[in-house]
mmCIF file of C-alpha atoms in Angstrom:
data_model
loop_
_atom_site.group_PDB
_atom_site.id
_atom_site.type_symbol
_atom_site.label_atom_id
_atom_site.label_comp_id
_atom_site.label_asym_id
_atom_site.label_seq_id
_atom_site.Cartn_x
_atom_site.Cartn_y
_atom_site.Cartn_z
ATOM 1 C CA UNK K 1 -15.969 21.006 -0.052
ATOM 2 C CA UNK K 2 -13.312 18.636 -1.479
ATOM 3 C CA UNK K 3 -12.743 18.792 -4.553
ATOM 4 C CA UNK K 4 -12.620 15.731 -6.444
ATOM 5 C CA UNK K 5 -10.752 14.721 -9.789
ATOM 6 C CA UNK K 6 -11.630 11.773 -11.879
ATOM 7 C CA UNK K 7 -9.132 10.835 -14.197
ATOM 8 C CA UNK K 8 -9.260 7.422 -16.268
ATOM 9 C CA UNK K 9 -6.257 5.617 -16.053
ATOM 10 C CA UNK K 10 -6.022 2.456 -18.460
ATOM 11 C CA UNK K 11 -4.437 -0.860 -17.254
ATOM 12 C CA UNK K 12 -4.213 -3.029 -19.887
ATOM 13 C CA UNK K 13 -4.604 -6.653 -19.293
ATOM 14 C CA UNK K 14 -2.536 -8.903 -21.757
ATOM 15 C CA UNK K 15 -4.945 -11.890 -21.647
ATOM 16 C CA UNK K 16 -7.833 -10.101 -22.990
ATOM 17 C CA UNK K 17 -8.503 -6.210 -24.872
ATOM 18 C CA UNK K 18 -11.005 -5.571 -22.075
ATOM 19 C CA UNK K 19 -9.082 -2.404 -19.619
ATOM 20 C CA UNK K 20 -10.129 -1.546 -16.568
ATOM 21 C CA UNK K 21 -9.981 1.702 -14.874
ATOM 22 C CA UNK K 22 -8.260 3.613 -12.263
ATOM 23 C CA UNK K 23 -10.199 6.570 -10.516
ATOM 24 C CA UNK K 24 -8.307 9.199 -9.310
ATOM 25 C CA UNK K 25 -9.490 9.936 -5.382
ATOM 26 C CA UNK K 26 -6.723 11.672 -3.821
ATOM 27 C CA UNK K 27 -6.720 11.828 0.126
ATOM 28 C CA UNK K 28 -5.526 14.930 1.610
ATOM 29 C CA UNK K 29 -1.194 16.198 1.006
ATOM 30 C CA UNK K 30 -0.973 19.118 2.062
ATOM 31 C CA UNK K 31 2.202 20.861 3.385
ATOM 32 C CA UNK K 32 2.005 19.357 6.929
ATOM 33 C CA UNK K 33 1.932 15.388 5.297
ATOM 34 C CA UNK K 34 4.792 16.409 3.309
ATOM 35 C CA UNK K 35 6.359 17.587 6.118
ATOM 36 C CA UNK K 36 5.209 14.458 8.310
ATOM 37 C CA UNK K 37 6.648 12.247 5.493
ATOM 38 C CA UNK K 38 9.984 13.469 6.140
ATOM 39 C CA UNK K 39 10.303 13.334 8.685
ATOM 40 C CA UNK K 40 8.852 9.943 9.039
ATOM 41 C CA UNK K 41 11.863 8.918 6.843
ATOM 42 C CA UNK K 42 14.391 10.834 8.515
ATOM 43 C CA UNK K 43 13.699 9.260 11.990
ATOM 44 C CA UNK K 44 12.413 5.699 11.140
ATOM 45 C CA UNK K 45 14.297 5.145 8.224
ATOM 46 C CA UNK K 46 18.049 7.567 8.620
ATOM 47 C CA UNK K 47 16.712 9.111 5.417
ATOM 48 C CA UNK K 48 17.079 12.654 5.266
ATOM 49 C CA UNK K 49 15.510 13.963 2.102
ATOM 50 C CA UNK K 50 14.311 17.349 0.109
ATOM 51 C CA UNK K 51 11.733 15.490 -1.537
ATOM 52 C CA UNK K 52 9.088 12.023 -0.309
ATOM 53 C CA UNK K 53 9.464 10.666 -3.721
ATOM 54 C CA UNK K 54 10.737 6.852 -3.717
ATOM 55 C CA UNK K 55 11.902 4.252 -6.215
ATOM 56 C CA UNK K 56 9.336 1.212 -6.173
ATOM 57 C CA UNK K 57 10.864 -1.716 -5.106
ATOM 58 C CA UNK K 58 7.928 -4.052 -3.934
ATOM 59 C CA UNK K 59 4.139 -4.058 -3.619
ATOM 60 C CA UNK K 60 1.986 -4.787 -0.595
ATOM 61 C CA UNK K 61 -1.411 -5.822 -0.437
ATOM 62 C CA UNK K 62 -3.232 -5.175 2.271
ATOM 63 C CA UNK K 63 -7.390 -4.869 3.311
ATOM 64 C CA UNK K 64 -8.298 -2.261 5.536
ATOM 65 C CA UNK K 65 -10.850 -4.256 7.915
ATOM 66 C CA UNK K 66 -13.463 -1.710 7.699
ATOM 67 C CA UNK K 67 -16.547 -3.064 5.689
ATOM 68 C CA UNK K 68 -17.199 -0.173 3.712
ATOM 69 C CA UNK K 69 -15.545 2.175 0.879
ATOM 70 C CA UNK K 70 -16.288 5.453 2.553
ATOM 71 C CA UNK K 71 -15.557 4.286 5.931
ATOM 72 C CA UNK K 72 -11.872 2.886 4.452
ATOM 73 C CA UNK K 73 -11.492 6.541 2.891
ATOM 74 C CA UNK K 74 -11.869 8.364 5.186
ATOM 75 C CA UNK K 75 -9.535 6.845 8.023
ATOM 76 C CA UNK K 76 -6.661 7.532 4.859
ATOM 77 C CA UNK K 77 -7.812 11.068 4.425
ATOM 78 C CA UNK K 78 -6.575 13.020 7.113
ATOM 79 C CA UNK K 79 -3.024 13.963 7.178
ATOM 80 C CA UNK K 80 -1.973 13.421 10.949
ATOM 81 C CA UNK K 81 -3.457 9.938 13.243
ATOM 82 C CA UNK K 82 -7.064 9.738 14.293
ATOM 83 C CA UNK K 83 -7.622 8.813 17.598
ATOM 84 C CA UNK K 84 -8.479 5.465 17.236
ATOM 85 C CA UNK K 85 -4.708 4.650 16.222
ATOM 86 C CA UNK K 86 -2.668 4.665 19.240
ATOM 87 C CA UNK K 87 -0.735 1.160 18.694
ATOM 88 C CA UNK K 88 1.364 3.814 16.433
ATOM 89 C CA UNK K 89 0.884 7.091 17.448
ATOM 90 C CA UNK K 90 4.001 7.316 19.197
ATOM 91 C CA UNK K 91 6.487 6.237 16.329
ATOM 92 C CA UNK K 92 4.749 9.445 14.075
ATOM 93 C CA UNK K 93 1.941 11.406 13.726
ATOM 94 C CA UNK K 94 1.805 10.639 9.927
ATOM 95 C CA UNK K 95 -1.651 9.124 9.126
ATOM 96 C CA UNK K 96 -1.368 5.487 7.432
ATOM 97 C CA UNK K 97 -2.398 5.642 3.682
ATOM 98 C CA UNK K 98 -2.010 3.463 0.958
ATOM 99 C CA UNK K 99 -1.353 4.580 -2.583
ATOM 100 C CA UNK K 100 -5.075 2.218 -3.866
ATOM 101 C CA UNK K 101 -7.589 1.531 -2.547
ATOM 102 C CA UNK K 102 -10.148 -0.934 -3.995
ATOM 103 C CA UNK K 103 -13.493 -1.564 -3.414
ATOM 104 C CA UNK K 104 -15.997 -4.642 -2.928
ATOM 105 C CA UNK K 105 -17.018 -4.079 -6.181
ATOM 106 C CA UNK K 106 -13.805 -4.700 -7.585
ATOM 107 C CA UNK K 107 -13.322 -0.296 -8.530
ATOM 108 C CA UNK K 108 -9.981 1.403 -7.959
ATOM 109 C CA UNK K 109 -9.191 4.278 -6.496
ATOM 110 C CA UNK K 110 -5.995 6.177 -6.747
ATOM 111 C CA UNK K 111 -5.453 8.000 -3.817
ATOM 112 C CA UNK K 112 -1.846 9.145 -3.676
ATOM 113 C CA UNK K 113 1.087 9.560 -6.670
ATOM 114 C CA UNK K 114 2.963 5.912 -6.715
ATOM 115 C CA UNK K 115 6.191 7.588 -6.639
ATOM 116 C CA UNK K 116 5.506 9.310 -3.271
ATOM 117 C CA UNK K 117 5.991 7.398 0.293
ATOM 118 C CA UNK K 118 2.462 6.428 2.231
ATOM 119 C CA UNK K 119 2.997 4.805 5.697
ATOM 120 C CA UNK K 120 1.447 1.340 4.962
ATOM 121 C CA UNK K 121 4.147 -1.342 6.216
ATOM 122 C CA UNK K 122 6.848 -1.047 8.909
ATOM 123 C CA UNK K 123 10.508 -1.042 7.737
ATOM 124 C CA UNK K 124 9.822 -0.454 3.884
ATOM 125 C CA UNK K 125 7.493 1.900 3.191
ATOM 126 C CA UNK K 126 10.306 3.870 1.345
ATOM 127 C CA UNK K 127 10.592 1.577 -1.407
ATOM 128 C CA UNK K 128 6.786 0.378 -1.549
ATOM 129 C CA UNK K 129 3.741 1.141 -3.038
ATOM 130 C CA UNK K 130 0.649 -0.048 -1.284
ATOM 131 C CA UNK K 131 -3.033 -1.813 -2.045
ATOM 132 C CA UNK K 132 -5.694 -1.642 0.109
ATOM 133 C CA UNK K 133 -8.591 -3.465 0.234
ATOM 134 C CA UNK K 134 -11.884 -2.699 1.641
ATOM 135 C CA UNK K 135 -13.066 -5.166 4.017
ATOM 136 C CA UNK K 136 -11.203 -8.335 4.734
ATOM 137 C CA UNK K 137 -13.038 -9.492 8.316
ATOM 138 C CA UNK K 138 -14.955 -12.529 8.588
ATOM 139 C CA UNK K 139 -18.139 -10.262 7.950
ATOM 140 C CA UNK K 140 -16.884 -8.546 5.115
ATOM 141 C CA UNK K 141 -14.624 -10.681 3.174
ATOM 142 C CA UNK K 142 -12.454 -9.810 0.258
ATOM 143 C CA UNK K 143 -14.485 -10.382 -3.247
ATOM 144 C CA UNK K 144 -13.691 -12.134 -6.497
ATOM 145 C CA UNK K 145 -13.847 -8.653 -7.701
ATOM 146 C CA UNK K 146 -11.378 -7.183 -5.488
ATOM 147 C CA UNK K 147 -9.261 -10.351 -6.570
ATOM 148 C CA UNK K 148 -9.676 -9.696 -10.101
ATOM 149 C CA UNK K 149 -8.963 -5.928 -9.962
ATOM 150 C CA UNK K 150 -5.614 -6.567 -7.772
ATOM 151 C CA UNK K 151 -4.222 -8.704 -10.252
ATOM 152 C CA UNK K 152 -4.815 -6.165 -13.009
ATOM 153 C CA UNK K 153 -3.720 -3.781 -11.123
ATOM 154 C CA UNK K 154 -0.309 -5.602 -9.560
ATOM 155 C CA UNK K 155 0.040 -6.591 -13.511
ATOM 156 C CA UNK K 156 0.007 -2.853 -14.293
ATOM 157 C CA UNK K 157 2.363 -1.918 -11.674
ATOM 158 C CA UNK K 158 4.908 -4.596 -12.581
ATOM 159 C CA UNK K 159 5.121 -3.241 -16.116
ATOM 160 C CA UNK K 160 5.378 0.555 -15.045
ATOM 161 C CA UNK K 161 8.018 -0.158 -12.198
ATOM 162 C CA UNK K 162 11.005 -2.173 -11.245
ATOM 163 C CA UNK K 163 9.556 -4.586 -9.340
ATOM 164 C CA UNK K 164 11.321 -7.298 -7.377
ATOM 165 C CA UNK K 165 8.688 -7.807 -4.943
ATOM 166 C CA UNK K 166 5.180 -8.793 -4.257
ATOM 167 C CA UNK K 167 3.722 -9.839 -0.813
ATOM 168 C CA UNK K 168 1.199 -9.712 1.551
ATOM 169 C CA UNK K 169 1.471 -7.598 4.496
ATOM 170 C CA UNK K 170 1.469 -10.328 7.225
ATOM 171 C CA UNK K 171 5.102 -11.022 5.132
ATOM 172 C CA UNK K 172 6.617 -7.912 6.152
ATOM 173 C CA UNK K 173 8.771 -8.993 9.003
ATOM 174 C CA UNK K 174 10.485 -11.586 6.567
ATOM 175 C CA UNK K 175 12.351 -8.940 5.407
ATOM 176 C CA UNK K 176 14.035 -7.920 9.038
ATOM 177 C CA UNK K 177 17.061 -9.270 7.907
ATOM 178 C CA UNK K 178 17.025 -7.968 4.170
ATOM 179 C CA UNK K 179 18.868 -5.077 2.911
ATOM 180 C CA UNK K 180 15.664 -2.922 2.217
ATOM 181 C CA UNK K 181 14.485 -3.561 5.945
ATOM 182 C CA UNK K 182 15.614 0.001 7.302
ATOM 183 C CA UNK K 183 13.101 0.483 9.944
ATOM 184 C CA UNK K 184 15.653 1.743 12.957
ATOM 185 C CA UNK K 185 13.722 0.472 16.143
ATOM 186 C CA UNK K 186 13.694 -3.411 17.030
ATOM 187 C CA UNK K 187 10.482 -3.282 19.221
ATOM 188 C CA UNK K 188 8.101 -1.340 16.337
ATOM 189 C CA UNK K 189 6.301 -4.169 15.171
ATOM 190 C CA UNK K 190 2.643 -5.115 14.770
ATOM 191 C CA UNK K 191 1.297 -8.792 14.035
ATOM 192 C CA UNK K 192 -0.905 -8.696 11.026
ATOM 193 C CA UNK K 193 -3.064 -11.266 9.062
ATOM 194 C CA UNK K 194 -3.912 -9.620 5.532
ATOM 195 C CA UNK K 195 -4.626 -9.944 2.882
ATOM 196 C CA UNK K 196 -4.643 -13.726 3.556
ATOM 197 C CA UNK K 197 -2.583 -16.893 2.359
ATOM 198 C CA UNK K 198 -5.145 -17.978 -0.135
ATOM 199 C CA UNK K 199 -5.711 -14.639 -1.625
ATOM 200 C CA UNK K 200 -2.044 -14.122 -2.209
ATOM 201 C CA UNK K 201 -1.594 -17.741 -3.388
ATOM 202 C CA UNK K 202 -4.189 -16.525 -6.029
ATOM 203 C CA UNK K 203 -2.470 -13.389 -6.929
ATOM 204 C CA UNK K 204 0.949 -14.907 -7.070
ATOM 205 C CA UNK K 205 -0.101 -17.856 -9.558
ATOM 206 C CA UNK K 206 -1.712 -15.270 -11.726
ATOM 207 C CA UNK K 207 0.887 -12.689 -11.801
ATOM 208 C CA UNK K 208 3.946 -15.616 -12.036
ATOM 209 C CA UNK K 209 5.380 -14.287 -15.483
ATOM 210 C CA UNK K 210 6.652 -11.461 -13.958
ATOM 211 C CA UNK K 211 9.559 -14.045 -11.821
ATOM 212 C CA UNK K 212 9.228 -11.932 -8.566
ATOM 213 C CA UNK K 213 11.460 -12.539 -5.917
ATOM 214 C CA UNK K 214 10.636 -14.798 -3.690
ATOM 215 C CA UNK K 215 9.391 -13.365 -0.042
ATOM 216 C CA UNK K 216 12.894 -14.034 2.271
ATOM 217 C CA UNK K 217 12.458 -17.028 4.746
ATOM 218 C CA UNK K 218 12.062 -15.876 8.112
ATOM 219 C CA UNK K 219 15.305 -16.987 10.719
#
């Protein structure tokens, strides 16, 4: 049985005294994802390290396209590929995983430490922590809540980390050119659509005091 641990994180958000909470769900790290990790970051990345910490840098939001919590969960669980991913399973056999993961209802789950490397974005998943989203498909579209909680949460983030950057993950290839960009092979992309324009345009304008970086224009 897996064993579960709820912890109660607090993010505080500075227009109100209301806090909302962060429940601890971790997905599976054992030896072999550590292992996987490095690896990962040794071939993709010419990082060869002792360790899978990293040093946030940015912060991607992301939805997962599967209508429901457990569903999302579980394809993050696992520490090697499922089946159903071969569009990547030949650049690692390091599952994808995201370091939240936040429900319709607007909960979040903390499913990984935010100072260790989850394979969420192509090129820069060494210096970036990742939000998923349940849902995001025309028959399961993002909430208000979900909007609401990633705000809090990028809010919370951008106080507890050097942040220079916040984008969506169909941004990630603006960065080809960038000095974080380390990704090693030119022809490992994959074209992607989320979180969508309007829901970053929403997070942006409410997260703006924090003077983020502005996403590099693509060449």
């Amino acid at each position: 049985m897996r064993k579960l641990l709820f912890i109660s994180l607090l993010l505080i958000v500075s227009s109100c005294s209301v806090t909302h909470k962060i429940i601890n769900k971790p997905i599976k790290f054992d030896p072999q994802r550590v292992e996987l990790t490095k690896e990962y970051l040794k071939e993709r990345y010419g990082l060869e390290k002792n360790t899978i910490e990293i040093i946030p840098k940015m912060i991607v939001l992301h939805w997962t396209a599967i209508p429901t919590f457990e569903g999302s969960y579980d394809a993050f669980y696992n520490s090697t590929l499922p089946s159903w991913r071969p569009d990547i399973e030949n650049v690692s056999g390091l599952n994808v995983s995201a370091h939240f993961l936040v429900d319709k209802d607007g909960s979040i789950y903390s499913l990984m430490p935010e100072n260790h490397m989850g394979r969420h974005v192509i090129g820069l998943n060494h210096c970036a922590i990742g939000i998923e989203n349940v849902g995001g498909t025309k028959g399961s579209p993002l909430t208000a809540k979900q909007l609401k909680a990633n705000i809090q949460l990028v809010k919370y983030l951008a106080r507890k980390y050097n942040i220079d950057f916040l984008i969506g993950h169909y941004e990630y290839t603006n960065f080809e050119e960038h000095p974080l960009w380390l990704e090693v092979d030119k022809g490992y992309r994959t074209a992607k659509i989320d979180p969508g324009k309007d829901f970053m345009i929403k997070v942006r304008k409410a997260t703006k005091k924090f003077k983020f970086t502005p996403v590099p224009i693509k060449k």
